[in-house]
XYZ file of C-alpha atoms in Angstrom:
720
model
C 0.006 -0.007 0.001
C 2.957 2.323 0.611
C 4.016 1.790 -3.021
C 0.598 2.459 -4.591
C -0.079 5.460 -2.317
C 3.004 7.108 -3.856
C 1.306 7.365 -7.268
C -2.467 6.602 -6.912
C -5.269 8.608 -5.288
C -7.167 7.606 -2.119
C -10.205 6.205 -3.986
C -8.010 3.812 -6.002
C -6.119 2.756 -2.879
C -9.402 1.945 -1.086
C -10.510 -0.244 -4.028
C -7.172 -2.067 -3.841
C -7.658 -2.700 -0.112
C -11.162 -4.015 -0.826
C -9.737 -6.437 -3.411
C -7.085 -7.587 -0.944
C -9.701 -8.260 1.738
C -11.707 -10.383 -0.721
C -8.625 -12.328 -1.934
C -7.473 -12.898 1.680
C -10.879 -14.302 2.608
C -11.199 -16.449 -0.545
C -7.708 -17.996 -0.258
C -7.789 -18.309 3.575
C -7.753 -22.149 3.748
C -5.175 -22.600 0.972
C -1.426 -23.161 1.208
C 1.372 -22.866 -1.361
C 3.872 -25.678 -2.087
C 6.235 -23.936 0.382
C 3.616 -24.296 3.163
C 3.048 -20.500 3.301
C -0.487 -19.006 3.176
C -1.622 -18.815 -0.462
C -2.534 -15.087 -0.222
C 1.205 -14.259 -0.231
C 1.329 -15.170 -3.944
C -1.292 -12.705 -5.303
C 0.071 -10.113 -2.875
C 3.582 -10.573 -4.286
C 2.293 -10.344 -7.893
C 0.436 -7.109 -7.094
C 3.604 -5.720 -5.474
C 5.707 -6.532 -8.561
C 3.197 -4.626 -10.722
C 2.962 -1.734 -8.247
C 6.751 -1.273 -8.617
C 6.015 -0.727 -12.345
C 3.608 2.031 -11.208
C 0.765 0.428 -13.158
C -2.883 1.536 -12.824
C -5.245 0.512 -9.986
C -7.400 -1.769 -12.204
C -4.384 -3.974 -12.991
C -3.234 -4.087 -9.349
C -6.757 -5.182 -8.302
C -6.858 -7.860 -11.015
C -3.403 -9.066 -9.857
C -4.726 -9.493 -6.300
C -7.748 -11.459 -7.620
C -6.078 -13.328 -10.472
C -6.395 -16.810 -8.858
C -9.741 -16.296 -7.090
C -11.955 -17.554 -9.934
C -9.622 -20.463 -10.798
C -9.052 -21.745 -7.250
C -11.998 -20.657 -5.072
C -15.797 -20.651 -5.175
C -16.050 -17.030 -6.374
C -17.307 -16.634 -9.958
C -16.336 -14.180 -12.702
C -19.826 -12.675 -12.502
C -19.290 -11.854 -8.795
C -15.905 -10.237 -9.560
C -17.531 -8.115 -12.306
C -20.359 -7.058 -9.981
C -17.931 -5.981 -7.238
C -15.032 -4.503 -9.273
C -16.300 -3.862 -12.804
C -15.932 -5.287 -16.307
C -12.255 -4.334 -16.799
C -11.105 -6.215 -13.698
C -13.271 -9.244 -14.617
C -11.851 -9.289 -18.157
C -8.231 -9.173 -16.890
C -8.908 -11.946 -14.306
C -10.574 -14.112 -16.967
C -7.637 -13.501 -19.338
C -5.143 -15.049 -16.897
C -7.442 -17.854 -15.675
C -6.331 -21.272 -16.932
C -8.697 -23.515 -18.882
C -9.036 -26.305 -16.299
C -12.688 -26.947 -17.030
C -12.022 -28.666 -20.342
C -10.557 -32.117 -20.886
C -7.477 -32.258 -23.129
C -5.703 -35.286 -24.567
C -2.286 -34.090 -23.432
C -0.799 -31.524 -21.017
C 0.793 -29.819 -24.045
C -2.603 -29.339 -25.719
C -3.994 -27.742 -22.572
C -0.972 -25.454 -22.215
C -1.201 -24.368 -25.873
C -4.904 -23.555 -25.351
C -3.955 -21.525 -22.257
C -1.413 -19.574 -24.334
C -4.023 -19.013 -27.044
C -6.550 -17.697 -24.532
C -3.945 -15.389 -23.005
C -2.768 -14.092 -26.408
C -6.328 -13.352 -27.625
C -7.145 -11.551 -24.369
C -3.784 -9.698 -24.596
C -4.704 -8.418 -28.063
C -7.743 -6.695 -26.513
C -5.925 -5.509 -23.375
C -2.162 -5.939 -23.024
C -2.463 -5.657 -19.215
C -3.462 -9.356 -19.263
C 0.088 -10.381 -20.071
C 1.564 -7.820 -17.635
C -0.314 -9.628 -14.820
C 0.818 -12.988 -16.231
C 4.426 -11.797 -16.230
C 4.139 -10.755 -12.566
C 2.570 -14.116 -11.765
C 5.338 -16.010 -13.542
C 8.087 -13.905 -11.907
C 6.875 -14.720 -8.397
C 6.466 -18.399 -9.328
C 10.062 -18.407 -10.589
C 11.290 -16.738 -7.370
C 9.658 -19.577 -5.351
C 10.513 -22.409 -7.742
C 12.882 -24.054 -5.251
C 9.876 -25.651 -3.545
C 9.022 -27.686 -6.686
C 10.417 -31.042 -7.866
C 13.445 -30.775 -10.147
C 11.609 -32.032 -13.257
C 8.886 -29.415 -12.719
C 11.516 -26.741 -12.135
C 13.127 -27.488 -15.506
C 9.758 -27.583 -17.366
C 8.590 -24.266 -15.913
C 12.029 -22.621 -16.452
C 12.102 -23.768 -20.108
C 8.587 -22.425 -20.692
C 9.576 -19.143 -19.041
C 12.646 -18.748 -21.255
C 10.756 -19.621 -24.463
C 7.507 -17.697 -23.923
C 7.417 -15.291 -20.981
C 10.879 -13.698 -21.054
C 10.502 -12.906 -24.809
C 7.040 -11.427 -24.089
C 8.556 -9.200 -21.396
C 11.248 -8.175 -23.887
C 8.703 -7.457 -26.652
C 6.648 -5.327 -24.228
C 9.807 -3.497 -23.098
C 9.503 -4.503 -19.432
C 13.223 -5.114 -18.895
C 12.937 -5.101 -15.086
C 10.995 -8.353 -15.339
C 12.729 -9.733 -18.425
C 16.233 -9.847 -16.935
C 15.089 -11.531 -13.727
C 13.030 -14.142 -15.586
C 16.014 -14.996 -17.783
C 18.501 -15.260 -14.888
C 16.139 -17.423 -12.787
C 15.435 -19.715 -15.773
C 19.173 -19.988 -16.502
C 19.791 -20.968 -12.843
C 17.387 -23.937 -13.041
C 18.107 -25.063 -16.612
C 21.926 -24.875 -16.446
C 22.791 -24.797 -12.705
C 26.472 -25.771 -13.169
C 27.100 -23.098 -15.807
C 25.114 -20.525 -13.835
C 27.049 -20.932 -10.577
C 30.363 -21.180 -12.458
C 29.611 -17.813 -14.106
C 28.574 -16.319 -10.760
C 31.955 -17.352 -9.283
C 33.881 -15.941 -12.263
C 32.027 -12.650 -11.961
C 32.795 -12.497 -8.213
C 36.485 -12.978 -8.914
C 36.542 -10.114 -11.427
C 34.245 -7.851 -9.399
C 36.941 -5.656 -7.812
C 38.807 -5.123 -11.093
C 35.500 -4.465 -12.890
C 34.421 -1.880 -10.322
C 37.749 -0.059 -10.631
C 37.449 0.172 -14.418
C 33.796 1.339 -14.324
C 34.451 3.855 -11.519
C 37.467 5.338 -13.350
C 35.390 5.668 -16.553
C 32.567 7.390 -14.607
C 34.957 9.835 -12.907
C 36.474 10.947 -16.224
C 33.083 11.190 -17.952
C 31.470 13.166 -15.076
C 34.357 15.658 -15.090
C 34.065 16.177 -18.872
C 30.236 16.625 -18.670
C 30.534 19.187 -15.855
C 33.037 21.165 -17.956
C 30.542 21.074 -20.844
C 27.740 22.175 -18.442
C 25.633 19.083 -19.188
C 23.468 17.900 -16.313
C 23.615 14.102 -16.213
C 23.188 11.112 -13.922
C 26.100 8.712 -14.456
C 26.011 5.219 -12.910
C 27.528 1.774 -13.386
C 25.145 -0.715 -14.986
C 25.071 -4.348 -13.759
C 25.264 -7.028 -16.442
C 22.846 -9.906 -16.164
C 24.190 -13.449 -16.069
C 22.016 -14.902 -18.830
C 22.875 -12.136 -21.328
C 26.616 -12.701 -20.609
C 26.172 -16.471 -20.999
C 24.305 -16.016 -24.322
C 27.147 -13.911 -25.717
C 29.775 -16.386 -24.546
C 27.849 -19.267 -26.116
C 27.027 -17.426 -29.373
C 30.581 -16.305 -30.104
C 32.304 -19.238 -28.371
C 34.255 -16.838 -26.106
C 35.271 -16.859 -22.459
C 34.363 -14.126 -19.977
C 37.459 -12.001 -20.627
C 36.459 -11.582 -24.320
C 32.987 -10.134 -23.704
C 33.186 -6.472 -24.782
C 30.335 -4.965 -22.775
C 31.065 -6.677 -19.454
C 31.911 -3.227 -18.083
C 28.988 -0.857 -18.556
C 28.091 2.749 -17.739
C 24.656 4.383 -18.095
C 24.218 8.145 -18.594
C 20.774 9.736 -18.184
C 20.198 13.317 -19.344
C 17.256 15.700 -19.820
C 17.025 16.089 -23.608
C 17.754 14.228 -26.865
C 20.360 16.851 -28.000
C 22.141 16.200 -24.702
C 22.292 12.489 -25.570
C 24.253 13.171 -28.769
C 26.436 15.755 -26.959
C 27.383 13.104 -24.357
C 28.172 10.683 -27.202
C 30.523 13.223 -28.787
C 32.305 13.820 -25.425
C 32.688 10.068 -24.831
C 34.199 9.564 -28.276
C 36.592 12.503 -27.707
C 37.769 10.906 -24.403
C 38.176 7.357 -25.663
C 38.510 5.561 -28.967
C 35.206 3.915 -29.998
C 35.193 0.296 -31.141
C 34.141 0.010 -34.807
C 30.700 -1.601 -35.500
C 29.774 -1.299 -31.799
C 27.745 1.919 -32.099
C 23.932 1.638 -32.203
C 21.453 4.517 -32.450
C 18.161 3.288 -30.986
C 16.951 6.894 -30.587
C 16.710 7.529 -34.324
C 15.597 3.912 -34.905
C 13.707 2.741 -31.762
C 13.218 -0.997 -31.204
C 9.699 -2.319 -31.697
C 9.353 -2.703 -27.914
C 9.700 1.121 -27.587
C 13.308 0.907 -26.303
C 15.425 4.008 -27.064
C 19.095 4.688 -26.195
C 22.459 5.377 -27.764
C 24.911 2.476 -27.326
C 28.644 2.792 -27.896
C 31.615 0.712 -26.779
C 34.917 2.509 -26.169
C 38.457 1.405 -25.267
C 38.684 2.889 -21.782
C 40.863 2.511 -18.682
C 43.802 0.096 -18.938
C 42.763 -0.907 -22.459
C 39.473 -2.491 -21.368
C 36.371 -1.987 -23.466
C 33.423 -0.294 -21.696
C 29.876 -0.044 -23.018
C 28.197 3.358 -22.528
C 24.400 3.713 -22.777
C 22.990 7.231 -23.132
C 19.265 8.083 -22.795
C 16.806 10.682 -21.501
C 14.778 10.219 -18.283
C 11.647 9.543 -20.370
C 13.515 6.861 -22.353
C 14.770 5.363 -19.077
C 11.219 5.180 -17.685
C 9.982 3.389 -20.825
C 13.032 1.104 -20.759
C 12.356 0.006 -17.181
C 8.544 -0.250 -17.341
C 7.819 -0.752 -21.092
C 4.078 -0.812 -21.914
C 3.329 -0.727 -18.178
C 4.357 2.944 -18.193
C 1.421 3.797 -20.460
C -1.456 3.558 -17.969
C -0.079 5.924 -15.349
C -0.113 8.720 -17.907
C -3.212 7.597 -19.847
C -5.692 9.941 -18.157
C -3.571 13.061 -18.554
C -2.295 12.245 -22.019
C -5.152 11.419 -24.370
C -3.014 11.939 -27.425
C -0.638 9.190 -26.272
C -3.241 6.457 -26.785
C -2.870 6.393 -30.569
C 0.911 6.193 -30.250
C 0.598 3.407 -27.701
C -1.740 1.422 -29.974
C 0.871 1.591 -32.718
C 3.510 0.274 -30.332
C 1.523 -2.881 -29.476
C 0.052 -3.198 -32.955
C 2.436 -6.085 -33.751
C 0.276 -8.367 -31.611
C -2.923 -7.630 -33.458
C -1.092 -8.091 -36.752
C 0.050 -11.584 -35.711
C -3.578 -12.460 -34.966
C -4.664 -11.076 -38.338
C -1.987 -13.095 -40.187
C -2.552 -16.323 -38.289
C -5.550 -18.634 -37.856
C -6.290 -17.967 -34.185
C -8.300 -21.206 -33.893
C -5.104 -23.283 -34.135
C -3.186 -22.726 -30.869
C -0.007 -24.535 -32.001
C 0.322 -22.404 -35.154
C -0.462 -19.238 -33.161
C 2.323 -19.917 -30.631
C 4.713 -20.852 -33.464
C 3.833 -17.608 -35.247
C 4.679 -15.635 -32.103
C 8.012 -17.451 -31.786
C 8.791 -16.865 -35.477
C 7.611 -13.279 -35.937
C 7.767 -11.793 -32.440
C 10.423 -13.537 -30.389
C 13.037 -14.299 -33.023
C 14.672 -10.863 -33.105
C 14.556 -8.349 -35.933
C 16.519 -6.739 -38.732
C 16.401 -3.052 -39.694
C 16.500 -2.357 -43.441
C 15.878 0.774 -45.522
C 13.687 1.668 -48.472
C 15.436 3.556 -51.334
C 13.940 6.782 -49.841
C 15.605 6.132 -46.476
C 12.555 4.936 -44.511
C 13.329 2.302 -41.869
C 11.548 -1.073 -42.083
C 11.609 -3.635 -39.238
C 11.351 -7.297 -40.220
C 11.781 -10.581 -38.343
C 15.257 -12.082 -38.391
C 15.630 -14.384 -41.408
C 13.439 -12.174 -43.615
C 14.025 -12.117 -47.420
C 13.228 -9.444 -50.062
C 9.763 -10.990 -50.551
C 8.969 -10.273 -46.895
C 10.078 -6.682 -47.459
C 7.817 -6.444 -50.537
C 4.762 -7.817 -48.728
C 5.398 -5.478 -45.756
C 5.277 -2.470 -48.145
C 1.971 -3.585 -49.667
C 0.228 -6.848 -50.530
C 0.128 -6.004 -54.263
C 3.858 -5.133 -54.286
C 4.517 -8.637 -52.896
C 2.211 -10.334 -55.422
C 3.852 -8.493 -58.361
C 7.458 -8.870 -57.188
C 9.761 -10.337 -59.849
C 13.154 -9.388 -58.406
C 15.047 -7.284 -55.880
C 18.116 -5.080 -55.514
C 19.978 -4.917 -52.217
C 22.535 -2.107 -51.863
C 22.289 -1.516 -55.623
C 22.980 -5.137 -56.642
C 20.416 -7.646 -57.950
C 19.954 -10.536 -55.496
C 17.838 -13.696 -55.488
C 14.449 -13.589 -53.763
C 15.711 -15.971 -51.030
C 18.612 -13.644 -50.021
C 18.641 -13.189 -46.208
C 18.401 -9.484 -45.355
C 21.005 -7.962 -43.018
C 20.844 -4.887 -40.735
C 21.368 -1.685 -42.758
C 20.545 -3.189 -46.190
C 18.878 -0.807 -48.676
C 16.205 -2.823 -50.491
C 14.593 -1.929 -53.826
C 11.795 -4.206 -55.117
C 11.365 -4.805 -58.863
C 7.715 -5.404 -59.842
C 5.817 -6.302 -63.010
C 2.091 -5.985 -63.784
C 2.234 -9.586 -65.008
C 3.988 -10.845 -61.896
C 2.172 -13.269 -59.619
C 3.034 -15.454 -56.598
C 4.523 -18.932 -56.895
C 3.779 -21.804 -54.510
C 7.573 -22.055 -53.988
C 7.441 -18.678 -52.205
C 5.812 -20.352 -49.187
C 9.150 -22.142 -48.584
C 11.216 -18.979 -49.149
C 9.561 -16.244 -47.043
C 10.582 -15.822 -43.406
C 7.490 -14.213 -41.858
C 3.998 -15.530 -41.134
C 2.542 -12.327 -42.569
C 3.993 -13.074 -46.009
C 2.889 -16.724 -45.937
C -0.652 -15.717 -45.025
C -0.826 -13.204 -47.901
C 0.524 -15.719 -50.423
C -1.991 -18.370 -49.274
C -4.836 -15.838 -49.527
C -3.840 -15.033 -53.083
C -4.112 -18.672 -54.110
C -7.474 -18.904 -52.330
C -8.922 -15.905 -54.199
C -7.307 -16.511 -57.583
C -9.866 -18.024 -59.984
C -12.254 -18.392 -57.038
C -15.363 -19.067 -59.131
C -13.537 -21.697 -61.149
C -12.247 -23.305 -57.952
C -15.783 -23.497 -56.515
C -17.084 -25.258 -59.667
C -14.053 -27.550 -59.758
C -14.409 -28.401 -56.061
C -18.074 -29.392 -56.488
C -17.222 -31.502 -59.538
C -14.437 -33.326 -57.659
C -16.800 -34.135 -54.769
C -19.613 -35.325 -57.076
C -17.177 -37.505 -59.028
C -15.772 -39.117 -55.860
C -19.281 -39.676 -54.426
C -20.323 -41.454 -57.637
C -17.223 -43.653 -57.511
C -18.159 -44.724 -53.978
C -21.804 -45.454 -55.069
C -23.433 -42.545 -53.224
C -26.029 -40.120 -54.547
C -24.501 -36.604 -54.284
C -27.894 -34.928 -53.740
C -28.655 -37.264 -50.822
C -25.210 -36.614 -49.306
C -25.298 -32.840 -49.773
C -28.317 -32.222 -47.589
C -28.867 -28.608 -46.484
C -26.523 -27.502 -43.730
C -24.028 -30.387 -43.847
C -21.382 -28.596 -45.940
C -21.638 -25.533 -43.663
C -20.973 -27.753 -40.608
C -17.955 -29.342 -42.324
C -16.607 -25.910 -43.370
C -16.814 -24.816 -39.727
C -15.074 -27.973 -38.430
C -12.241 -27.503 -40.958
C -11.918 -23.728 -40.266
C -12.766 -23.082 -43.907
C -15.335 -20.311 -43.316
C -18.386 -20.923 -45.513
C -19.574 -23.640 -47.901
C -18.345 -21.726 -50.947
C -14.931 -21.147 -49.380
C -14.726 -24.881 -48.614
C -15.591 -25.786 -52.203
C -12.983 -23.284 -53.421
C -10.376 -24.822 -51.110
C -11.191 -28.281 -52.477
C -10.905 -26.865 -56.015
C -7.400 -25.404 -55.564
C -6.190 -28.347 -53.451
C -6.128 -26.630 -50.077
C -8.496 -29.226 -48.569
C -8.355 -32.910 -49.713
C -11.524 -34.249 -51.381
C -11.693 -37.235 -49.026
C -11.551 -35.024 -45.917
C -14.866 -33.497 -46.980
C -16.535 -36.570 -48.531
C -15.823 -38.925 -45.629
C -17.394 -36.406 -43.243
C -20.424 -36.069 -45.547
C -20.859 -39.861 -45.708
C -20.554 -40.138 -41.928
C -23.216 -37.441 -41.393
C -25.478 -39.113 -44.008
C -25.162 -42.543 -42.319
C -25.869 -41.104 -38.887
C -28.998 -39.302 -40.131
C -30.164 -42.460 -41.929
C -29.604 -44.591 -38.817
C -31.575 -42.083 -36.687
C -34.459 -42.130 -39.122
C -34.490 -45.935 -39.502
C -34.218 -46.377 -35.737
C -36.944 -43.908 -34.742
C -39.919 -46.273 -35.052
C -38.063 -49.247 -33.515
C -36.954 -47.105 -30.586
C -40.448 -45.874 -29.871
C -41.743 -49.433 -29.974
C -39.050 -50.661 -27.548
C -39.760 -47.680 -25.296
C -43.427 -48.500 -25.150
C -42.494 -52.086 -24.263
C -40.233 -50.888 -21.451
C -42.928 -48.585 -20.093
C -45.472 -51.408 -20.027
C -43.196 -53.415 -17.675
C -42.682 -50.567 -15.168
C -45.177 -48.795 -12.899
C -45.539 -45.038 -13.469
C -43.173 -43.096 -11.193
C -44.036 -39.720 -9.723
C -40.545 -38.464 -10.472
C -37.690 -39.248 -12.842
C -35.536 -42.326 -12.329
C -32.044 -41.394 -11.071
C -32.675 -37.796 -12.181
C -32.922 -38.880 -15.859
C -35.665 -38.161 -18.400
C -35.933 -40.580 -21.346
C -37.301 -38.758 -24.380
C -38.816 -36.366 -21.839
C -40.575 -39.220 -20.034
C -40.039 -39.822 -16.303
C -41.530 -43.328 -16.034
C -38.863 -45.481 -17.691
C -36.521 -47.886 -15.873
C -33.038 -46.278 -15.892
C -29.625 -47.186 -14.486
C -26.369 -45.193 -14.479
C -23.487 -46.894 -16.302
C -20.590 -47.730 -13.950
C -17.994 -47.514 -16.682
C -18.199 -43.733 -16.966
C -20.341 -42.581 -13.988
C -22.167 -39.638 -15.640
C -23.121 -36.680 -13.457
C -25.383 -33.644 -14.130
C -23.596 -31.334 -16.502
C -22.137 -34.189 -18.614
C -23.448 -34.758 -22.119
C -25.263 -38.096 -21.914
C -26.742 -40.755 -24.183
C -29.161 -43.586 -23.437
C -28.588 -47.198 -24.488
C -31.545 -49.602 -24.503
C -30.409 -52.855 -22.867
C -32.113 -56.218 -22.911
C -34.004 -56.678 -19.659
C -32.316 -53.857 -17.664
C -34.036 -50.789 -19.079
C -32.044 -47.803 -20.340
C -28.338 -47.593 -19.413
C -27.144 -43.956 -19.254
C -23.551 -43.237 -20.398
C -21.413 -40.133 -20.899
C -21.519 -39.153 -24.590
C -17.730 -39.718 -24.853
C -17.807 -43.128 -23.123
C -15.537 -45.588 -25.009
C -17.915 -48.476 -24.213
C -20.639 -46.996 -26.444
C -19.866 -48.394 -29.882
C -20.776 -47.041 -33.279
C -21.863 -50.233 -35.047
C -25.243 -50.165 -36.767
C -26.721 -52.304 -33.948
C -25.381 -49.911 -31.275
C -26.769 -46.866 -33.097
C -30.186 -48.495 -33.361
C -30.328 -49.013 -29.598
C -29.335 -45.464 -28.670
C -32.014 -43.137 -27.323
C -32.180 -39.477 -26.358
C -31.948 -38.862 -22.601
C -31.579 -35.678 -20.545
C -31.024 -34.594 -16.938
C -34.050 -33.774 -14.836
C -33.302 -30.260 -13.543
C -35.523 -30.850 -10.514
C -33.465 -33.739 -9.115
C -31.538 -33.317 -5.847
C -29.848 -36.739 -5.989
C -26.091 -37.294 -5.435
C -24.148 -39.166 -8.088
C -21.106 -41.409 -7.841
C -18.035 -40.517 -9.826
C -14.555 -42.030 -9.954
C -11.392 -39.884 -9.823
C -7.709 -40.863 -10.120
C -5.041 -38.989 -8.152
C -1.282 -39.245 -8.632
C 0.932 -37.799 -5.894
C 4.299 -38.060 -4.213
C 4.126 -40.609 -1.400
C 4.927 -38.414 1.595
C 3.725 -38.997 5.144
C 0.104 -37.971 5.732
C -0.696 -37.489 2.015
C -3.774 -39.746 2.014
C -5.044 -38.263 5.282
C -4.673 -34.720 3.860
C -6.671 -35.639 0.729
C -9.418 -37.232 2.833
C -9.469 -34.243 5.198
C -9.831 -31.871 2.250
C -12.834 -33.844 0.959
C -14.285 -34.021 4.454
C -14.078 -30.215 4.786
C -16.157 -29.918 1.620
C -18.639 -32.501 3.023
C -17.889 -34.926 0.176
C -18.849 -38.553 0.870
C -16.178 -41.133 -0.117
C -17.818 -44.397 -1.279
C -14.656 -46.330 -2.133
C -10.909 -45.710 -1.982
C -7.921 -47.689 -3.267
C -4.266 -46.600 -3.008
C -0.954 -48.121 -4.036
C 2.650 -46.904 -4.219
C 5.054 -47.763 -7.055
C 8.832 -48.193 -6.980
C 9.436 -44.491 -7.650
C 7.534 -43.394 -4.508
C 4.562 -42.242 -6.566
C 1.156 -42.878 -4.985
C -1.735 -43.886 -7.277
C -5.057 -43.208 -5.509
C -8.417 -44.190 -7.017
C -11.623 -43.200 -5.281
C -15.352 -43.043 -5.859
C -17.062 -39.982 -4.374
C -20.614 -38.666 -4.313
C -21.262 -35.221 -5.799
C -24.203 -33.134 -7.026
C -23.075 -32.102 -10.502
C -20.162 -31.407 -12.818
C -19.403 -27.923 -11.430
C -19.031 -29.348 -7.904
C -16.762 -32.089 -9.285
C -14.553 -29.494 -11.017
C -14.283 -27.543 -7.751
C -13.424 -30.672 -5.745
C -10.719 -31.701 -8.256
C -9.228 -28.169 -8.193
C -9.032 -28.198 -4.391
C -7.323 -31.626 -4.362
C -4.961 -30.485 -7.131
C -3.803 -27.600 -4.895
C -2.593 -30.014 -2.174
C 1.204 -30.045 -1.953
C 2.918 -32.894 -3.884
C -0.258 -33.816 -5.814
C 0.760 -34.160 -9.493
C -2.507 -34.896 -11.297
C -6.203 -35.252 -10.512
C -8.448 -36.512 -13.276
C -11.779 -38.140 -13.811
C -11.536 -41.888 -14.360
C -13.270 -44.428 -16.567
C -13.673 -47.667 -14.627
C -13.492 -49.753 -17.761
C -16.343 -52.106 -16.770
C -19.577 -52.355 -18.761
């Protein structure tokens, strides 16, 4: 509160206290892996963001970011108490635990996708996520070593680059150093020792450089703040690894930062530094004239200073320093008083929206790959013939440059000149290249270009050209190919192509509409069989339903004649809307209210109710004929049995803690079975009684939060 009071008004501070009180109450019974009260985590995340001087809404969302995921509070309640913006930010960082995924990787990719889409609407989502990840990395020592490595790798690949791209260097450096420590502990501690040994000599060199520079600046009457700048371990390690050098060969190991009031002062300081010491060739970078895409601005130069050692000098204004430390987080503090800054800010984070425009956002793997390729891979600065600067992803070729200028320039590109010389279209552009594109009205894209270009933007534009080119012809061709294949397989095309089926298939294949799907089939973007096999499957299912309707009704009448009329539904199930049919719940999948269910007419035992995804429900013609529509009776208050599997580390008291957790929630345990394998992993299977699916999700989340519990998942018993 001391931190936020230094830059927020009393009303905002009171809202933050209100959020803390709610989070403290909601997380009261929970503990972290370290054994500390859980509330310390959201409190630490909010403190990290407060140090960035971010707005009150984001601090509130940081305090509440785990409330919806891990407690009984809902998003609707958060919105009612703190408003839509806070609810949106909390939802953006809430993991997708309510869905079942085939693999942990699929779930994580979906979580990234959700975060990225939310971030495109409000970049504060990822600022909270970065604070959350930073505190998790600071407390990673309480995790198992395999989990430490997985989380550190993910941090280095996704979250540190995001912090870099958003210009939040305060968080970026710490994320990288912590990840380095867990991924390469031997190299990390070896580097720490080497840096300790050289510390005294390094301080002498930096201090001598600062003394000389301060004296020269005072003589020139330039007001400046001159300080030594610490180098971060991971950045040193990267340079050593990249250039295959030892510590003594890293040029910018000794660094000085100069902060002045104005941009002219920056260049004046540069001139003074170069008059005092000889600059190293090719080590000067002007990020003031050409800012990085993450808003970073500074002058960088490396000079041969005291005792022949090279020293890096960074020169910037106070405004540049603020943006360098806080990145996009600096925007909100000044948003209210600087309306004109919003447009400029939108341009600075526009790269994210562009990635979403270029990439199919429904495919999480491709979306994350696009971010890695176009956003995290670094960039090259090239020039147009008129001297305009163009930023492209590292590995870009002249075709990428052409498409960045304009889509039509890319489509009509037939050649390129770089620095006045004709080059091939697959030439890799370098920093400082002057690129001139040669076009022709008759030029058009080639499919080979998809293998040449280096950015997702270019690939997307090339694909779109092939989709639109001869679109009408492609639609006709696509329909002809489908009709021909249907005839070969002895199916009537008109019977297959019943109204609505092609639209459904287009949606499932992310092809847009029926005409777009036909066009894609025509130009070869979607295989004929992918569409036709789906059509045949839908046709067969509709036929089976129609053929089975009369038989089902007859069997239902027969079942009803053997059972007395009940006053209420059987087991909370309605069969075709009827409440007087003998029903039993299948033990193999234990359906509960909230699950999608299907009825299966058995011989002599009434209707057996299964989850719709139950593997024991077959798809043979006989099985389909015996299936019947069933639904949950909303008026039922029955409890239902469900099986869950828990995997945990076999520590003392583990089973008792799980049972105590369930007892606190008043959950009845019907059956429990536990065994321990050779690797000290406990496999616990239990059957519990719950009301519905939402209660089951809450119970599983609570058990999952218990220390040393690896996984909690719903089980299929495997019996019929």
